[in-house]
Tab-separated table of C-alpha atoms and ligand atoms in Angstrom:
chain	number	residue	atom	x	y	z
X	1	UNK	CA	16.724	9.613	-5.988
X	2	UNK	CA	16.475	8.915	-2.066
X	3	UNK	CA	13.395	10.064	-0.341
X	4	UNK	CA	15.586	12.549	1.792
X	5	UNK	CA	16.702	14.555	-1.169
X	6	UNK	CA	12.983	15.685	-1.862
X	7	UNK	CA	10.565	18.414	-0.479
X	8	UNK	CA	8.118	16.525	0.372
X	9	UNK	CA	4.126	17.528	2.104
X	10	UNK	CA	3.066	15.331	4.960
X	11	UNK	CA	2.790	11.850	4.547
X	12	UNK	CA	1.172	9.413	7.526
X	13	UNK	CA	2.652	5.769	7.078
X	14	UNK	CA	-0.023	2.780	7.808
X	15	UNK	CA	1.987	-0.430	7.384
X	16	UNK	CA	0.732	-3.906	8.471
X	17	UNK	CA	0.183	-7.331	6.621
X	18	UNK	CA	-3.015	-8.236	4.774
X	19	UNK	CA	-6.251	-8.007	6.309
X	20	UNK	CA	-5.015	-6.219	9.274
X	21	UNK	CA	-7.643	-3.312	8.282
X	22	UNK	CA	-5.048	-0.897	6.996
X	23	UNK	CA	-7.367	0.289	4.150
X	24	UNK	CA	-10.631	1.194	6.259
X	25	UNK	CA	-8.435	3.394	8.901
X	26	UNK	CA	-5.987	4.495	6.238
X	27	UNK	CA	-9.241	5.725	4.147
X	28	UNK	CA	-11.343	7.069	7.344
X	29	UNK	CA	-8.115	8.861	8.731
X	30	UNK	CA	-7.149	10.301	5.534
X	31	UNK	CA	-11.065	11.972	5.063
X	32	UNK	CA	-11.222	13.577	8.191
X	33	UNK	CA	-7.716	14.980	7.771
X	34	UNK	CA	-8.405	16.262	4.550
X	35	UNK	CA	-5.396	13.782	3.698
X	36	UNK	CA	-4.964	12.668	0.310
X	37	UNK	CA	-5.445	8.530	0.469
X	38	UNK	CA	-2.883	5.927	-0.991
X	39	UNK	CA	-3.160	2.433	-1.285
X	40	UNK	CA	0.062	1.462	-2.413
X	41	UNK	CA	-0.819	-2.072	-2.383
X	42	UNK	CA	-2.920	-1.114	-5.037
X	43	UNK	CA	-0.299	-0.001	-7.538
X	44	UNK	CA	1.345	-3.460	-7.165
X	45	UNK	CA	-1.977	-4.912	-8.071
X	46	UNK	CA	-2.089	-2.561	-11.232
X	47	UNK	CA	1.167	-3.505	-11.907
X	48	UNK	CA	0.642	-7.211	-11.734
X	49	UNK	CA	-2.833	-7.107	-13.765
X	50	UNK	CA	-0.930	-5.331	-16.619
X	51	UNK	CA	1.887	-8.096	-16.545
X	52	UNK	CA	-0.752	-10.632	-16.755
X	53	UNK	CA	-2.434	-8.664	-19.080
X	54	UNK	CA	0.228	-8.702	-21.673
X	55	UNK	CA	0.823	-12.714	-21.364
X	56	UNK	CA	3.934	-12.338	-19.627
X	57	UNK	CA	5.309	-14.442	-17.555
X	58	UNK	CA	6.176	-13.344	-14.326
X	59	UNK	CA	9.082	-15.019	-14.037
X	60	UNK	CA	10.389	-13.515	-17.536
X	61	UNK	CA	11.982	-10.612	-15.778
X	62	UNK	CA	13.378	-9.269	-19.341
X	63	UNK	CA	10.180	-8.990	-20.972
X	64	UNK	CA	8.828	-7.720	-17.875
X	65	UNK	CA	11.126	-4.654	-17.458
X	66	UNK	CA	10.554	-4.028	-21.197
X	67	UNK	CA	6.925	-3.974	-20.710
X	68	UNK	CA	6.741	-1.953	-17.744
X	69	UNK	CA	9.467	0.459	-19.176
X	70	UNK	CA	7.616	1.305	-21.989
X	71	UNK	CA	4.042	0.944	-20.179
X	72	UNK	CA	2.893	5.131	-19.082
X	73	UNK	CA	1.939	4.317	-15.398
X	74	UNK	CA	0.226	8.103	-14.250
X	75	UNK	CA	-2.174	8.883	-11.384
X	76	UNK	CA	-4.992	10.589	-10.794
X	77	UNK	CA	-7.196	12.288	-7.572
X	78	UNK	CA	-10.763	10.979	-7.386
X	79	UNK	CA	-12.804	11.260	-4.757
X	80	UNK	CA	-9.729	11.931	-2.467
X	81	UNK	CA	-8.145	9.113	-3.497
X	82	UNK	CA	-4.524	8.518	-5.631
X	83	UNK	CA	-6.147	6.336	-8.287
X	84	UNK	CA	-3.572	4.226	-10.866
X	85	UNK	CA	-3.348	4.396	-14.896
X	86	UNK	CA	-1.725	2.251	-17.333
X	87	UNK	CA	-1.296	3.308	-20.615
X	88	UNK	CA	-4.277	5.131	-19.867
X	89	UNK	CA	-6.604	2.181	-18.477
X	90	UNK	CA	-7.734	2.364	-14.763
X	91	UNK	CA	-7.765	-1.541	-13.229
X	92	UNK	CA	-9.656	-0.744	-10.353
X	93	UNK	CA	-12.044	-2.985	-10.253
X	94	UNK	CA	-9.758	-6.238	-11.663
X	95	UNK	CA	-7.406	-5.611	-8.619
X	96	UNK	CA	-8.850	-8.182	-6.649
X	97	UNK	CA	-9.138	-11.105	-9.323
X	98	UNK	CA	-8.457	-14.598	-8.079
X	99	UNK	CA	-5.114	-14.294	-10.804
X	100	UNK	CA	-4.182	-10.714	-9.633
X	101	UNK	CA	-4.331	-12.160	-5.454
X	102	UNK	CA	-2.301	-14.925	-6.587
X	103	UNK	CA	0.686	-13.595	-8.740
X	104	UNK	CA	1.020	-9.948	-7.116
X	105	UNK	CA	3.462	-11.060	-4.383
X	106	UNK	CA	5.874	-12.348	-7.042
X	107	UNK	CA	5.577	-9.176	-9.341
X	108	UNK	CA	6.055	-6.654	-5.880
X	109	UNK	CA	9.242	-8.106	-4.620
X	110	UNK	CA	11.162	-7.425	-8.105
X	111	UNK	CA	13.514	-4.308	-7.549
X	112	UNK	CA	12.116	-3.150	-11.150
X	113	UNK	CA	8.552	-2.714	-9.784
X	114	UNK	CA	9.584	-1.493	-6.423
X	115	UNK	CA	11.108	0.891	-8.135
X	116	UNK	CA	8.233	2.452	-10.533
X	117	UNK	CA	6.295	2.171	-6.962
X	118	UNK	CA	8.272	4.449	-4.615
X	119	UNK	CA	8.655	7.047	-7.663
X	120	UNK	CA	4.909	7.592	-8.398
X	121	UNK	CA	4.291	7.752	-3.986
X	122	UNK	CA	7.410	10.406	-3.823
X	123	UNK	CA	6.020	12.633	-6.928
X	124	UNK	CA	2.651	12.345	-5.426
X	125	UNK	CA	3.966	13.460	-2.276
X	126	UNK	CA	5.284	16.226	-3.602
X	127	UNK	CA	2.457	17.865	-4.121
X	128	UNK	CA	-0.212	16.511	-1.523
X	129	UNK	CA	-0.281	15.449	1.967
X	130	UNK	CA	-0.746	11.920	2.329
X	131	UNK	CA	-1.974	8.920	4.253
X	132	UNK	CA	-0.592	6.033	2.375
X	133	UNK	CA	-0.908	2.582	3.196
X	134	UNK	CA	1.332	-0.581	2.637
X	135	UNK	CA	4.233	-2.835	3.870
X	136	UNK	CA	7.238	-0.851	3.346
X	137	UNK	CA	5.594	2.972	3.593
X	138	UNK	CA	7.569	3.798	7.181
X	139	UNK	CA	10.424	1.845	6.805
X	140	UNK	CA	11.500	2.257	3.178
X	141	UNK	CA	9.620	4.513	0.768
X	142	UNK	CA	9.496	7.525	4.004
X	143	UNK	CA	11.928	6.439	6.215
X	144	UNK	CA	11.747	9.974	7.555
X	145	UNK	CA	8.284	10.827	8.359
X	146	UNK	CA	7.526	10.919	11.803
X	147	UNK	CA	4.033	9.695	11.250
X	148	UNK	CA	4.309	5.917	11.323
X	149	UNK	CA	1.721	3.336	12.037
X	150	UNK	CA	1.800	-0.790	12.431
X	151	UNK	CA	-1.350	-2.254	12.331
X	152	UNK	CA	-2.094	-5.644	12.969
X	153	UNK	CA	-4.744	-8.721	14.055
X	154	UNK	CA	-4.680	-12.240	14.358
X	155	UNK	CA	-4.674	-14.539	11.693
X	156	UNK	CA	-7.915	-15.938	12.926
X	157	UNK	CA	-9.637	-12.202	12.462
X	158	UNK	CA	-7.415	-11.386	9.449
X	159	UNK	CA	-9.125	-14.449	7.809
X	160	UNK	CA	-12.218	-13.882	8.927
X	161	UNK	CA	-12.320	-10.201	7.275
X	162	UNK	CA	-11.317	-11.689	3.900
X	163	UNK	CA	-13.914	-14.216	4.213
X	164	UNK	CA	-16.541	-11.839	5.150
X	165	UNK	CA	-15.426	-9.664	1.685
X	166	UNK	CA	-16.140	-12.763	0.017
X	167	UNK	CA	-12.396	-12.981	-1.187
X	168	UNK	CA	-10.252	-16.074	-2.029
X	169	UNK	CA	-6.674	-14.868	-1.079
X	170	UNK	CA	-4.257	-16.948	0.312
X	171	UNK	CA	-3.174	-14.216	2.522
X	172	UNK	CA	-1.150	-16.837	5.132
X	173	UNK	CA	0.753	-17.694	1.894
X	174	UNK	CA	1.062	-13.720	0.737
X	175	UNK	CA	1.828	-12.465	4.138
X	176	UNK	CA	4.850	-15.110	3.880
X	177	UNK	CA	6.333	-13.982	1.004
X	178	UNK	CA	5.990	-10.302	1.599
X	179	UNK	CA	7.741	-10.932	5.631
X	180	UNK	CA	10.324	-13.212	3.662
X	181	UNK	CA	11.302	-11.264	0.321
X	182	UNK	CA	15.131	-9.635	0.621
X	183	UNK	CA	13.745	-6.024	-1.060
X	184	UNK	CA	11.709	-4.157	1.347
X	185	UNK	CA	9.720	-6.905	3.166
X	186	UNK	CA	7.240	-6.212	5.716
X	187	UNK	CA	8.797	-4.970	9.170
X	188	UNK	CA	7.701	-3.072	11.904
X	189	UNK	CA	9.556	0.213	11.651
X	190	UNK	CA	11.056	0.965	14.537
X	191	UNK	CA	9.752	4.262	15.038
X	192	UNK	CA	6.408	2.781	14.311
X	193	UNK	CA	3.478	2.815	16.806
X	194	UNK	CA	1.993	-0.616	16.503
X	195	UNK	CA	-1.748	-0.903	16.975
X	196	UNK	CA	-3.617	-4.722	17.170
X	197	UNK	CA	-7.080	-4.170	15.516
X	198	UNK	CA	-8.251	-7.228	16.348
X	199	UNK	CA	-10.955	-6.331	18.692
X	200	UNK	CA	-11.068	-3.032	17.406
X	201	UNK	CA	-14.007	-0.936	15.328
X	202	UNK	CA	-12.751	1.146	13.002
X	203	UNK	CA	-13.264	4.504	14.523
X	204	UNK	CA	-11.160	3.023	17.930
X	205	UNK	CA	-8.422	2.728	16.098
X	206	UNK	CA	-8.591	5.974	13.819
X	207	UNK	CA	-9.158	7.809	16.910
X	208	UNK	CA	-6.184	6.581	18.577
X	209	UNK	CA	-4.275	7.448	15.663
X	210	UNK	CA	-5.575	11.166	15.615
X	211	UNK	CA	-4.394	11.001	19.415
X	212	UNK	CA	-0.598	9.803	18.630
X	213	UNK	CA	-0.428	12.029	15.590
X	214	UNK	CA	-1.468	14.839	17.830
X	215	UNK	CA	0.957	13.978	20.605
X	216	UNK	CA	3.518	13.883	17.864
X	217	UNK	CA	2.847	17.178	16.842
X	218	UNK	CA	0.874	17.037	13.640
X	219	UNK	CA	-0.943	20.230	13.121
X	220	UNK	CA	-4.448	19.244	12.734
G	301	DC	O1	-2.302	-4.332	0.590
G	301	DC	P1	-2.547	-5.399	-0.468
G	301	DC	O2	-2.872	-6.752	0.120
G	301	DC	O3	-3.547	-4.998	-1.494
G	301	DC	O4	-1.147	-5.551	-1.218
G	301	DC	C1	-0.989	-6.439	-2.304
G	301	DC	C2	0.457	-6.914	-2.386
G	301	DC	O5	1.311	-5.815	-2.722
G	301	DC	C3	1.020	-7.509	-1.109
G	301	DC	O6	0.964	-8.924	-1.137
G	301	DC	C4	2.434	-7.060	-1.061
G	301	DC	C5	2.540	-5.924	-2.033
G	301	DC	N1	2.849	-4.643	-1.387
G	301	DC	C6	4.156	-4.365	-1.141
G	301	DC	O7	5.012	-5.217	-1.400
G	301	DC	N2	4.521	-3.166	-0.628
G	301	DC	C7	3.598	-2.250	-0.347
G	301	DC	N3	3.976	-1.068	0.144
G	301	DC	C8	2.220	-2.530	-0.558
G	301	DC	C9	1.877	-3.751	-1.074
């Protein structure tokens, strides 16, 4: 079902490759809103630790649309925050395994997945508001909210931050395949406001989001 056929609550888009520092505004902006939070990125993860999970090749798209269309992928609210089950199991803390950072760009540009993806964020927003992050949040899964964010850095500082988390993720080689994929790659919406968080704390840049959201006419 399209995103325009659906009632949907408020939903703030925060697009932008990886390491740009979507996930510390997206979670800051989304507590002092009162915002339910969303990191869609981490539902691919889930996604792609289950496949790998269950031995399965990601390149075996048969077996991989039979797993996932038997597998019972729910949410849950903790904390504030949309969290991801599988058959019952929460990932969480696996999402950022060396295996999971290197195979989740494959598993997120199959339609399949995209699919299962955009269906849990448009039930969800059905019944919350939301500040979700991602690469395709704007421009795909809610082409029609008027809340849309880019947010971006240099490589240099993008590679720095995932250093600094102690991370090994090839994110050159990730943000390349996620710019380059035919379903839903990463654009700039062009609605978007587009905000470079390079030399930018945290609160800077949440605070000039409350400003455009306000200017846009979000009732805060
Ligand atoms: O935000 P992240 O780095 O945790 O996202 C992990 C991967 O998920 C990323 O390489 C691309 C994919 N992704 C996507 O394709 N669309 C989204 N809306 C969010 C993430």
């Amino acid at each position: 079902m399209h995103s325009s056929q659906r009632d949907f609550h408020r939903v703030i888009a925060i697009d932008g490759p990886a390491a740009s520092g979507k996930s510390s505004v997206a979670r800051e902006l989304a507590r002092r809103l009162g915002f339910v939070y969303v990191n869609s990125g981490a539902i691919y993860r889930a996604i792609t630790w289950y496949i790998l999970e269950k031995g399965i090749h990601t390149e075996d798209l048969a077996r991989l649309a039979q797993a996932l269309a038997s597998a019972a992928v729910t949410s849950c609210l903790r904390d504030g925050e949309s969290r991801i089950l599988i058959d019952n199991v929460d990932p969480a803390d696996r999402l950022r395994d060396d295996r999971v950072n290197e195979s989740v760009a494959r598993v997120s540009r199959l339609p399949v997945v995209r699919e299962i993806v955009a269906q849990k964020l448009h039930d969800r927003a059905c019944s919350d508001d939301l500040v979700v992050e991602g690469r395709d949040i704007g421009s795909v899964v809610f082409p029609e909210t008027p809340y849309k964010f880019y947010v971006d850095a240099s490589p240099e500082v993008r590679l720095q931050r995932r250093a600094a988390q102690g991370e090994r993720d090839e994110i050159a080689l990730r943000d390349q395949a996620d710019s380059s994929r035919p379903v839903s790659p990463l654009v700039i919406a062009k609605d978007a406001h587009v905000i470079d968080t390079s030399y930018l704390t945290v609160e800077k840049v949440v605070q000039e989001i409350l400003a455009r959201l306000k200017e846009t006419g979000l009732r805060i």
